[in-house]
Backbone as a ProteinNet text record, in pm:
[ID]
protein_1_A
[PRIMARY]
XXXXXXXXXXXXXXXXXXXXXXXXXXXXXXXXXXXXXXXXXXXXXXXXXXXXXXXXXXXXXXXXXXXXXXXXXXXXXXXXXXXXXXXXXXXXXXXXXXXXXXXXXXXXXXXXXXXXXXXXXXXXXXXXXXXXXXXXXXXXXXXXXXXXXXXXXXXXXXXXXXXXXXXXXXXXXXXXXXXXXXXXXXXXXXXXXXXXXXXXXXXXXXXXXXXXXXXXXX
[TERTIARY]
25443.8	25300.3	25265	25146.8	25124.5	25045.2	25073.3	24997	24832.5	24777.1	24636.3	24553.9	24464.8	24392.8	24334.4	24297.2	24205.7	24093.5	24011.9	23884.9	23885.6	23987.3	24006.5	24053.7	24128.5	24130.3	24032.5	23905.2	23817	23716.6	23684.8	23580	23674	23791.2	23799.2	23746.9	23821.2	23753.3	23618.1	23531.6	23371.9	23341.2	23415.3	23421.4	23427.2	23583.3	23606	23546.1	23475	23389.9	23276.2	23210.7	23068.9	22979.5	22997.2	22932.6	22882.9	23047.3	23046.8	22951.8	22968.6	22888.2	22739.4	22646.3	22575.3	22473.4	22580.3	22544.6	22580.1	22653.9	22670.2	22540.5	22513.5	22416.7	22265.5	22261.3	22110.1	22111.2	22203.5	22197.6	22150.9	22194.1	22179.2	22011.6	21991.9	21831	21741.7	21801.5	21687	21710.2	21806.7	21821.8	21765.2	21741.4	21672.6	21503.1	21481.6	21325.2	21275.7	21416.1	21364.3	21355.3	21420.4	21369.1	21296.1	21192.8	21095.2	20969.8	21001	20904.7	20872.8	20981.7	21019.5	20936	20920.9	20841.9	20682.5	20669	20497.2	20511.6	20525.4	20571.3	20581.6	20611.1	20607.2	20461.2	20461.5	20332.4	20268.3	20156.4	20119.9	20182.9	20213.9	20268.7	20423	20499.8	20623.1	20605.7	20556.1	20574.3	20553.9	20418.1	20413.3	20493.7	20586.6	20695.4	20780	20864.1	20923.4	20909.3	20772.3	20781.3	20747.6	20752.2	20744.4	20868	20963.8	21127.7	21179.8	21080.9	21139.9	21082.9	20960.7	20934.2	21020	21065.4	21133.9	21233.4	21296.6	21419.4	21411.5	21254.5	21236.7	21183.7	21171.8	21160.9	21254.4	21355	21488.3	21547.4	21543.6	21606.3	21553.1	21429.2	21340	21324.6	21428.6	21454.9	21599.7	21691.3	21814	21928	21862.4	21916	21965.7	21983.7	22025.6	22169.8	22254.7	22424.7	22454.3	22576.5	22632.1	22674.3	22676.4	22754.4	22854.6	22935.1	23056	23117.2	23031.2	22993.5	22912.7	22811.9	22758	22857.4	22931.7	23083	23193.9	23167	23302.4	23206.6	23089.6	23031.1	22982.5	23005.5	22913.4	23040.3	23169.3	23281.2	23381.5	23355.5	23440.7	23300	23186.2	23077.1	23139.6	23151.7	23170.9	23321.1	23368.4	23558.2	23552.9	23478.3	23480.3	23438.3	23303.1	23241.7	23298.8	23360.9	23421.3	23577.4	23615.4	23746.5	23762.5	23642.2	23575.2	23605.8	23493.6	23495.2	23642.6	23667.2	23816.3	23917.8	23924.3	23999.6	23964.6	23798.2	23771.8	23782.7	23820.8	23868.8	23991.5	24082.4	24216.5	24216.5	24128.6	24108	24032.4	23992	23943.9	23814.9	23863.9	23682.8	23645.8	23617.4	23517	23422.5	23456.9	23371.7	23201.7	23164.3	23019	22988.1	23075.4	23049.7	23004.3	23110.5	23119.9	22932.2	22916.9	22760.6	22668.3	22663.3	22587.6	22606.2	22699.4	22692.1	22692	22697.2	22627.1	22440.5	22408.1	22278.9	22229.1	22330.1	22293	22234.8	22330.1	22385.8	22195.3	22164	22046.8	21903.3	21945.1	21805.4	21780	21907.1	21926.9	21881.9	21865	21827.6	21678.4	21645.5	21497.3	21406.7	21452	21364.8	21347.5	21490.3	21429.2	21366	21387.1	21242.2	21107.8	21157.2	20997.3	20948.6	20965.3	20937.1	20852	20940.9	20869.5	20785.8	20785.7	20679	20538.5	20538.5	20485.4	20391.1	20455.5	20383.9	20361.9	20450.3	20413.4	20377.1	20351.2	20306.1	20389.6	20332.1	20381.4	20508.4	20460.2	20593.5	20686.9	20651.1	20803.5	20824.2	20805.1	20871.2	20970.8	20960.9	21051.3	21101.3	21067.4	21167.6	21271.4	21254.3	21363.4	21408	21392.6	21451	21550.6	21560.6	21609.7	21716.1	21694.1	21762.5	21861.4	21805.2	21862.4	21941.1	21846.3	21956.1	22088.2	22126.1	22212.2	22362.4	22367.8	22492.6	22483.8	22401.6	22336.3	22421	22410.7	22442.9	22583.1	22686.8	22775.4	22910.8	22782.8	22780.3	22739.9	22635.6	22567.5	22699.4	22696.4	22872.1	22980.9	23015.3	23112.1	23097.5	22998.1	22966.2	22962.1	22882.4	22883.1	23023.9	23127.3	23239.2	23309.1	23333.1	23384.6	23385.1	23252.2	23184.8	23264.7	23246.8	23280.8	23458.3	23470.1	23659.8	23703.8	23631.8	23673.5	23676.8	23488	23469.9	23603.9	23606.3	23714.4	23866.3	23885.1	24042.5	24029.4	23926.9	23920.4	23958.9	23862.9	23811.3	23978.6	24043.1	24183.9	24254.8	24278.3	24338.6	24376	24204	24162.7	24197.4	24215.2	24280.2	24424.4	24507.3	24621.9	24681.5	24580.2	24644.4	24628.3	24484.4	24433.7	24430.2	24480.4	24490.9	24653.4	24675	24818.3	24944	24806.2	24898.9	24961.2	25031.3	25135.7	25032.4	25073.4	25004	25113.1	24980.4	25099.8	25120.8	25121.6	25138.1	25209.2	25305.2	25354.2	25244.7	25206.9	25074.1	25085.5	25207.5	25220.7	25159	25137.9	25090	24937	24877.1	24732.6	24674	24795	24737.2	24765.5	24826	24851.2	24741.2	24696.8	24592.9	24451.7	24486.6	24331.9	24349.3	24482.5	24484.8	24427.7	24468.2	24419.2	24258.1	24193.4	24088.4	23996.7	24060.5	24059.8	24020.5	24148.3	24167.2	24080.4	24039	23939.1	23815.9	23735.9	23622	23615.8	23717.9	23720.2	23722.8	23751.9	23756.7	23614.3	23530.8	23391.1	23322.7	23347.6	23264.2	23327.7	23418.8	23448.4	23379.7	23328.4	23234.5	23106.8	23063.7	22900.1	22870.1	22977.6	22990.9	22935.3	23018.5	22979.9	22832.8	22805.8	22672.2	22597.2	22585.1	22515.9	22522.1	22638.3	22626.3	22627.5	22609.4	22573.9	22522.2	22429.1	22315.6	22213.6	22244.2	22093.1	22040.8	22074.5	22032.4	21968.4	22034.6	21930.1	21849.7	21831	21706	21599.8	21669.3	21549.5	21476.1	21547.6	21523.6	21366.4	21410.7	21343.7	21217.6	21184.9	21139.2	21004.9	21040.8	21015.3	20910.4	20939.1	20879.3	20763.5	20750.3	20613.9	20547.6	20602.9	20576.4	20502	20614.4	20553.5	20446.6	20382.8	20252.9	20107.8	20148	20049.9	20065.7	20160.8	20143.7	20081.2	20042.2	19931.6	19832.2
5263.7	5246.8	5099.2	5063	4880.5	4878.7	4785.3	4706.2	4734.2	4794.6	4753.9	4638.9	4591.6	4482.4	4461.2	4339.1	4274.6	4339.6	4356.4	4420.8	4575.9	4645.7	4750.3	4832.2	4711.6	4748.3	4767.6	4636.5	4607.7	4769.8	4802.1	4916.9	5058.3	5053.3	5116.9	5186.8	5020.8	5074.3	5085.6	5012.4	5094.6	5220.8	5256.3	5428.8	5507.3	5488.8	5563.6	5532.3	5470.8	5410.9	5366	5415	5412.4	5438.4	5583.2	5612.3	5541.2	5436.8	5421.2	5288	5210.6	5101.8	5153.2	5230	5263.1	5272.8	5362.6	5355.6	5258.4	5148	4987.9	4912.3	4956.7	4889.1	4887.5	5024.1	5109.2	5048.2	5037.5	4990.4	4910.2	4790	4630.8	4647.1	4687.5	4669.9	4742.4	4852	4893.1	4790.7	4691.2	4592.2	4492.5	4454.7	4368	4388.5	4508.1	4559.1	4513.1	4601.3	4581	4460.1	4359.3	4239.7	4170.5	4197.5	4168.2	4249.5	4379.7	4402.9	4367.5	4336.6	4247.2	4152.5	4049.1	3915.7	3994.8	4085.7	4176	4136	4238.2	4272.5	4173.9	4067.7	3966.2	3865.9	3807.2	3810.7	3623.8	3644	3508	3397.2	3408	3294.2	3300.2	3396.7	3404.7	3347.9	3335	3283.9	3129.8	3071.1	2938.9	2843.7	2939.4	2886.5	2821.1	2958.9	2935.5	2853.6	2857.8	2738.5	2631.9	2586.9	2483.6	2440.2	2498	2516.5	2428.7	2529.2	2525.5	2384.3	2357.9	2224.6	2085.3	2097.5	2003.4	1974.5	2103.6	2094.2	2024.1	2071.2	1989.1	1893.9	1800.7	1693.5	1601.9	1638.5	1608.3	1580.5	1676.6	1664	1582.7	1557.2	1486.3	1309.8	1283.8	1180.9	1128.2	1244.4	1251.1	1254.2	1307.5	1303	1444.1	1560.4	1662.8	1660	1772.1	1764.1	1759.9	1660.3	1614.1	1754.2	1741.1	1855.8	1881.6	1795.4	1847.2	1940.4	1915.7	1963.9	2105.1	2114.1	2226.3	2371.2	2246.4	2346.6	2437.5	2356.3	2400.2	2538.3	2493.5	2597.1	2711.8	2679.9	2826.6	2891.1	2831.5	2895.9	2967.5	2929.3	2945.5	3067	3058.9	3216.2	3329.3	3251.9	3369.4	3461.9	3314.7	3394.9	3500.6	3477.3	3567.2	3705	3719.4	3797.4	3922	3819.4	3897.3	3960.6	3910.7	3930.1	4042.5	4026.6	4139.4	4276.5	4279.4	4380.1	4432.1	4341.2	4426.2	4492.5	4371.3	4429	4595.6	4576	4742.5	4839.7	4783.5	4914.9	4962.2	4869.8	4942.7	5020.5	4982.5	5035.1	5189.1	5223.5	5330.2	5399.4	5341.7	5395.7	5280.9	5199.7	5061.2	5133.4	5226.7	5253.9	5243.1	5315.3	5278.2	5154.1	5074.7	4928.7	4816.3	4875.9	4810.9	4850.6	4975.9	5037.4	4914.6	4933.3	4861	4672.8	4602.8	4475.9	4430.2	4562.1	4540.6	4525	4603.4	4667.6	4569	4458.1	4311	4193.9	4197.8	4091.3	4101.4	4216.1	4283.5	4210.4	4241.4	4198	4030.2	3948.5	3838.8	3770.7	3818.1	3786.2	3812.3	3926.5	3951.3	3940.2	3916.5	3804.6	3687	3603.2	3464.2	3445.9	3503.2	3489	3563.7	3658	3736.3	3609	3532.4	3461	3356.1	3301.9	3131.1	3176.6	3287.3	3361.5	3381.1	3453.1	3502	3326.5	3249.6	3127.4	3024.6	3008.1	2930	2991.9	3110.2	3135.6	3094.9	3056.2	3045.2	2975.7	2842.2	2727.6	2814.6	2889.1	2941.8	3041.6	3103	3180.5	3086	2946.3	2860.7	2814.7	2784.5	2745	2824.4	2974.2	3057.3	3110.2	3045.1	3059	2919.7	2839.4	2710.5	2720.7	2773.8	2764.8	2866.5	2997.2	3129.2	3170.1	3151.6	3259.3	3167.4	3019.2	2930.3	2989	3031.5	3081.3	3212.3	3298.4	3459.3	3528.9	3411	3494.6	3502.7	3440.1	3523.4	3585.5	3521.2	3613.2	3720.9	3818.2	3956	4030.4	3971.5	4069.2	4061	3938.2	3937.2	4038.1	4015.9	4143.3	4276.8	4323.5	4433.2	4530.1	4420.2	4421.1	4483.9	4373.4	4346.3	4525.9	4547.1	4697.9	4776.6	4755.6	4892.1	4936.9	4788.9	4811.5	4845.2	4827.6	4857.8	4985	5033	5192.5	5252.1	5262.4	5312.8	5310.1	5197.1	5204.8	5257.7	5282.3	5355.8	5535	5555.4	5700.9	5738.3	5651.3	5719.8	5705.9	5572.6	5614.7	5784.8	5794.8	5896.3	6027.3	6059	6162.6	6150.9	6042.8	6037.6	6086	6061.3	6075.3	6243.8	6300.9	6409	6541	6487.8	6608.1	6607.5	6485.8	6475.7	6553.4	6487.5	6541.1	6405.9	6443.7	6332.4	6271.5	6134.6	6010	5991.4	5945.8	5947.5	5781.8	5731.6	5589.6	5549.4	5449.4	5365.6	5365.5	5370.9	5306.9	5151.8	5060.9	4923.6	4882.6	4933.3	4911.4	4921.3	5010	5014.2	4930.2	4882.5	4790.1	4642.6	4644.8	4550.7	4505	4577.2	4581.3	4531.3	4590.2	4555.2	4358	4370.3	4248.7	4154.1	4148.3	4078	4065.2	4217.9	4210.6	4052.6	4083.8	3971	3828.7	3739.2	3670.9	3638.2	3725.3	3734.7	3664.2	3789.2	3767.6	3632.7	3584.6	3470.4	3356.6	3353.5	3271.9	3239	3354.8	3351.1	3331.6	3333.6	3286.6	3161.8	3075.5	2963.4	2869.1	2938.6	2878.8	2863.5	2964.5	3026.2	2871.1	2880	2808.9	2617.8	2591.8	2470.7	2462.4	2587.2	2566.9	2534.3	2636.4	2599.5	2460.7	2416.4	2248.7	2184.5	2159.2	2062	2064.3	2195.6	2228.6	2253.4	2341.2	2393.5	2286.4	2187.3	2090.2	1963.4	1966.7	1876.9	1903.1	2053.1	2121.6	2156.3	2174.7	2194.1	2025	1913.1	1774.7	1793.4	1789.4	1773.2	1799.9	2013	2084.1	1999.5	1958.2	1947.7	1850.7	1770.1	1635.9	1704.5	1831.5	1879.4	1986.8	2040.8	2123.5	2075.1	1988.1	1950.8	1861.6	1797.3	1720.9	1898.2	1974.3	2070.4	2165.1	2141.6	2167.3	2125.5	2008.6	1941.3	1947.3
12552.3	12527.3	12511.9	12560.8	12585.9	12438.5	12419.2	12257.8	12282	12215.3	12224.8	12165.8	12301.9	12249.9	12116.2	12063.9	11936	11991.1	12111.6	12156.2	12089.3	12143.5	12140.7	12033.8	11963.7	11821.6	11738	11762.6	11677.3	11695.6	11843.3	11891	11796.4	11798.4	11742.6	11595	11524.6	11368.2	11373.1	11421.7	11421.2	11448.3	11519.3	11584.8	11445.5	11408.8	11275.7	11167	11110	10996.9	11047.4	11175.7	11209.9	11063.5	11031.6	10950.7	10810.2	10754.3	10636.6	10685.9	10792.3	10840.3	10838.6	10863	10838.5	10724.7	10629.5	10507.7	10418.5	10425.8	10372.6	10425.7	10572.9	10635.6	10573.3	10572.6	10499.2	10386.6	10295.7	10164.8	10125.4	10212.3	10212.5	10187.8	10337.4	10405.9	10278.6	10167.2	10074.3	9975	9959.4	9854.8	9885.9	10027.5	10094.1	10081	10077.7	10064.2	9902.7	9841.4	9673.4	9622.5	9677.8	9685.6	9708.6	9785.9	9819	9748.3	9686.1	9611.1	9493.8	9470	9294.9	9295.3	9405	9399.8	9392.7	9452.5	9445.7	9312.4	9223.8	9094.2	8993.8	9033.2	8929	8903.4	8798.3	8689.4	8777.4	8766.7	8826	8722.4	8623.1	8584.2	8584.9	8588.9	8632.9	8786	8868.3	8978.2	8986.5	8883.5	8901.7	8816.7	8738.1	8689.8	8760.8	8843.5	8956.6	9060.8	9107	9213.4	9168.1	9021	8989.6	9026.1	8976.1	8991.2	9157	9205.4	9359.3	9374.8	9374.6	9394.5	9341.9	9209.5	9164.7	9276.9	9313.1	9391.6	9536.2	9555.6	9690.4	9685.3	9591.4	9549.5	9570.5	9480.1	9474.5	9619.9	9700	9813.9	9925.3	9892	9965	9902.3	9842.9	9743.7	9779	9806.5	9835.5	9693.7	9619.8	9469.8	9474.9	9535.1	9533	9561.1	9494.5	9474.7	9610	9619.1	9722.2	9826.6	9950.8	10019.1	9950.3	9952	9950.6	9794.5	9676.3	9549.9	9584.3	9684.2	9734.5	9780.1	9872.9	9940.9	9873.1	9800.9	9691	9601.8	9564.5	9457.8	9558.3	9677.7	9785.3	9776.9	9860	9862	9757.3	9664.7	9502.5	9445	9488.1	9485.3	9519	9641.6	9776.4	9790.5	9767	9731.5	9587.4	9479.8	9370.2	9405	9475.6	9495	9599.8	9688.4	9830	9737.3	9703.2	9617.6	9530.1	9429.4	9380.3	9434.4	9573.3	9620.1	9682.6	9722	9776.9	9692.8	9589.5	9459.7	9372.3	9366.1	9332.4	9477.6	9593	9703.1	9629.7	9624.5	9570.6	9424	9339.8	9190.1	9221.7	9328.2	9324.9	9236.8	9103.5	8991.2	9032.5	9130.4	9145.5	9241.8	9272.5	9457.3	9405	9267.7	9311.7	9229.4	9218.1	9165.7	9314.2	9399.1	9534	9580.3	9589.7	9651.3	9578.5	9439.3	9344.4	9431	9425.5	9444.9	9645.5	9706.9	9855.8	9807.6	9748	9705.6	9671.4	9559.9	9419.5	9549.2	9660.5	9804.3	9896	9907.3	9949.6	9867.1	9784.5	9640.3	9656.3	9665.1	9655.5	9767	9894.6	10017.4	10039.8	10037.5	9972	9938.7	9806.8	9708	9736.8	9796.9	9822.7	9966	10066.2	10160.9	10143.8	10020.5	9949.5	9908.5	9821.3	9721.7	9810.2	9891.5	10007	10038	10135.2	10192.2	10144.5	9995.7	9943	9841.3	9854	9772.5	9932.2	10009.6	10137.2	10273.5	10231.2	10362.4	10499	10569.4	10702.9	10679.5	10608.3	10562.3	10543.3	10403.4	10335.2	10411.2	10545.9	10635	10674	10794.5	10830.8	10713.7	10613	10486.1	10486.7	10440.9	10470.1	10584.6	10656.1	10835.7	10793.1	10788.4	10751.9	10650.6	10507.4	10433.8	10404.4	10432	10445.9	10527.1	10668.2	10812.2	10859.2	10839.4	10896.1	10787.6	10688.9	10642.7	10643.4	10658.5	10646	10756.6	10856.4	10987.7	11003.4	10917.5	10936.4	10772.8	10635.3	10538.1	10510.7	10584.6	10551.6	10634.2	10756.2	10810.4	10761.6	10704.3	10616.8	10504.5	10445.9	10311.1	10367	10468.9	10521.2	10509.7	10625.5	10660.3	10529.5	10433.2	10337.2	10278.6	10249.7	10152.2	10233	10330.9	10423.5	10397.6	10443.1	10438.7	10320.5	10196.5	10066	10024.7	10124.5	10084.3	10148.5	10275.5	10344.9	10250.8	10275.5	10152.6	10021.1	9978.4	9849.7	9870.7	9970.4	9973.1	10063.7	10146.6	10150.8	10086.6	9973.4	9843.3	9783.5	9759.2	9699.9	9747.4	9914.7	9985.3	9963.1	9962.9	9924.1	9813.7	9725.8	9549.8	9528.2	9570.4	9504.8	9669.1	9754.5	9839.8	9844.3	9904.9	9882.6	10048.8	10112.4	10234.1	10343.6	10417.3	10504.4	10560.9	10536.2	10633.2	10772	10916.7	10968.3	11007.1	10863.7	10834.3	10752.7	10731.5	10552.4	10534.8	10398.5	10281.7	10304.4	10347.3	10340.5	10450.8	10534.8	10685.5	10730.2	10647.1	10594.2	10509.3	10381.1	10276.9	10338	10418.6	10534.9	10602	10698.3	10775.2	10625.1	10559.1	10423.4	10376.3	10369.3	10296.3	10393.2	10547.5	10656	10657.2	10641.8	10636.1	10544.5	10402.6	10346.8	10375.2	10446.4	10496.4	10596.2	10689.5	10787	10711	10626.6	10543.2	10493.8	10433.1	10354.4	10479.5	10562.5	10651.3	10713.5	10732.8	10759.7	10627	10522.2	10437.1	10439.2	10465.7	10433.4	10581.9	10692.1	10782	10729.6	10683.1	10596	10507.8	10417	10333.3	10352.8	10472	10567.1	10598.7	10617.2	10724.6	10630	10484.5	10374.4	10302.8	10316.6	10265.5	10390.8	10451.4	10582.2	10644.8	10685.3	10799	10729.8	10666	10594.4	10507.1	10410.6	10313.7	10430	10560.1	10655.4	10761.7	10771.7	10799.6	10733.4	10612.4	10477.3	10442.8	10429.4	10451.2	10534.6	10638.1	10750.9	10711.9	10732.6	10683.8	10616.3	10471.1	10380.1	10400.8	10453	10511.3	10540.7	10630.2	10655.4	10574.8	10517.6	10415.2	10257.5	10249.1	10069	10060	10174.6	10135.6	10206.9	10208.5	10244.7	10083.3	9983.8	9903.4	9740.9	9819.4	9699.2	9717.5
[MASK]
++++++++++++++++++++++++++++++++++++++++++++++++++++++++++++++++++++++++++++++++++++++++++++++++++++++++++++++++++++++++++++++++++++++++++++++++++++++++++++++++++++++++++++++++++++++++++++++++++++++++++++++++++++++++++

C-alpha cells in the first residue's frame, strides 16, 4: 500500500470530524454575534470611557510611544501559546470538554466586540480600523483556534469511547496521541506567524490608518 499524501491526509480528517468542525465553527460565529451585541448593550458612558481608552492608544501610536514590536511579539505569542495549550491539555483531561466549548465561544466574544465596538463609535473608520488591526493575525488565528477546539473535542470524545465502551482500537493509543501532539506544534507554529503579523503589520497599518482617522475624530 503507497503512503498517503499530506493532501489526502489533511481531506481526510475533515471528512471524519466534518461535523465537530461545524459545530466549533457555529460556535465561534454565535460568540462572534454576542459580541457584538454586548457593545449594543453597553451604557453611553461605558462606551465614552472606552474610547477614551482607545484614543489615548491611538495617540500613542501616532506619537510612536506605543510598546515596541518586539515586546508586542512576545506578549501575543506567550497569550496565544497559554490559551492554545490550554485547550489541548483539557482534550486529554476529558472533564475539560465543555471548558474547551466555553473558551472557542470566550475567542468568538473577543473578536466581536472589538470590531462591534470601532464600528459602532467610528463608523466607516472603525470598520477599516478593524480590517487593519483585526483580520492581519485573525486570518490565520480563528483556524488555528477552530482547528485547535476541534482536535481537542475529537481526542476527548475518543478518550471517552476508550475508557467507558471499552472496545479494540484498530490503533496504539501512542500513535493517535502522536498524531495530537503534532497537531500542537502545527497550531503553535501558526500562531507564532499570527503573532508577527500582529507586531509588525498591523501596528503600521493602524499608524497609517490613524493619520486619517483621528483628526475626523475631533
Amino acid at each position: 500500500m503507497r503512503k498517503p499524501t499530506i493532501k489526502e491526509l489533511i481531506f481526510q480528517h475533515m471528512k471524519d470530524h466534518l461535523s465537530i468542525y461545524l459545530f466549533v465553527s457555529v460556535l465561534f460565529l454565535m460568540g462572534v454575534i454576542f459580541g457584538a451585541v454586548i457593545v449594543n448593550s453597553m451604557t453611553i458612558g461605558q462606551k465614552e470611557d472606552l474610547f477614551y481608552y482607545l484614543n489615548q492608544f491611538f495617540g500613542q501610536l501616532s506619537e510612536g510611544k506605543a510598546a515596541s514590536s518586539k515586546e508586542m511579539f512576545l506578549q501575543s505569542f506567550l497569550h496565544n501559546m497559554k490559551y492554545l495549550g490550554l485547550m489541548w491539555i483539557l482534550g486529554i483531561s476529558i472533564i475539560g470538554l465543555p471548558v474547551i466549548f466555553i473558551m472557542v465561544f470566550l475567542k468568538g466574544i473577543v473578536v466581536g466586540f472589538t470590531v462591534g465596538f470601532l464600528v459602532n463609535q467610528m463608523g466607516i473608520n472603525g470598520f477599516f480600523l478593524s480590517f487593519v488591526s483585526v483580520l492581519p493575525q485573525n486570518i490565520l488565528l480563528i483556524p488555528a483556534y477552530l482547528i485547535m477546539g476541534t482536535c481537542a473535542i475529537a481526542f476527548s470524545m475518543r478518550l471517552i469511547r476508550q475508557l467507558f465502551v471499552k472496545r479494540s482500537l484498530a490503533e496504539a493509543p501512542v500513535h493517535w496521541f502522536g498524531r495530537y501532539a503534532f497537531v500542537l506544534v502545527l497550531i503553535l507554529a501558526m500562531s507564532l506567524i499570527s503573532s508577527f503579523f500582529e507586531a509588525y503589520l498591523s501596528p503600521v497599518l493602524m499608524e497609517k490608518l490613524t493619520e486619517y482617522v483621528l483628526p475626523k475624530q475631533h
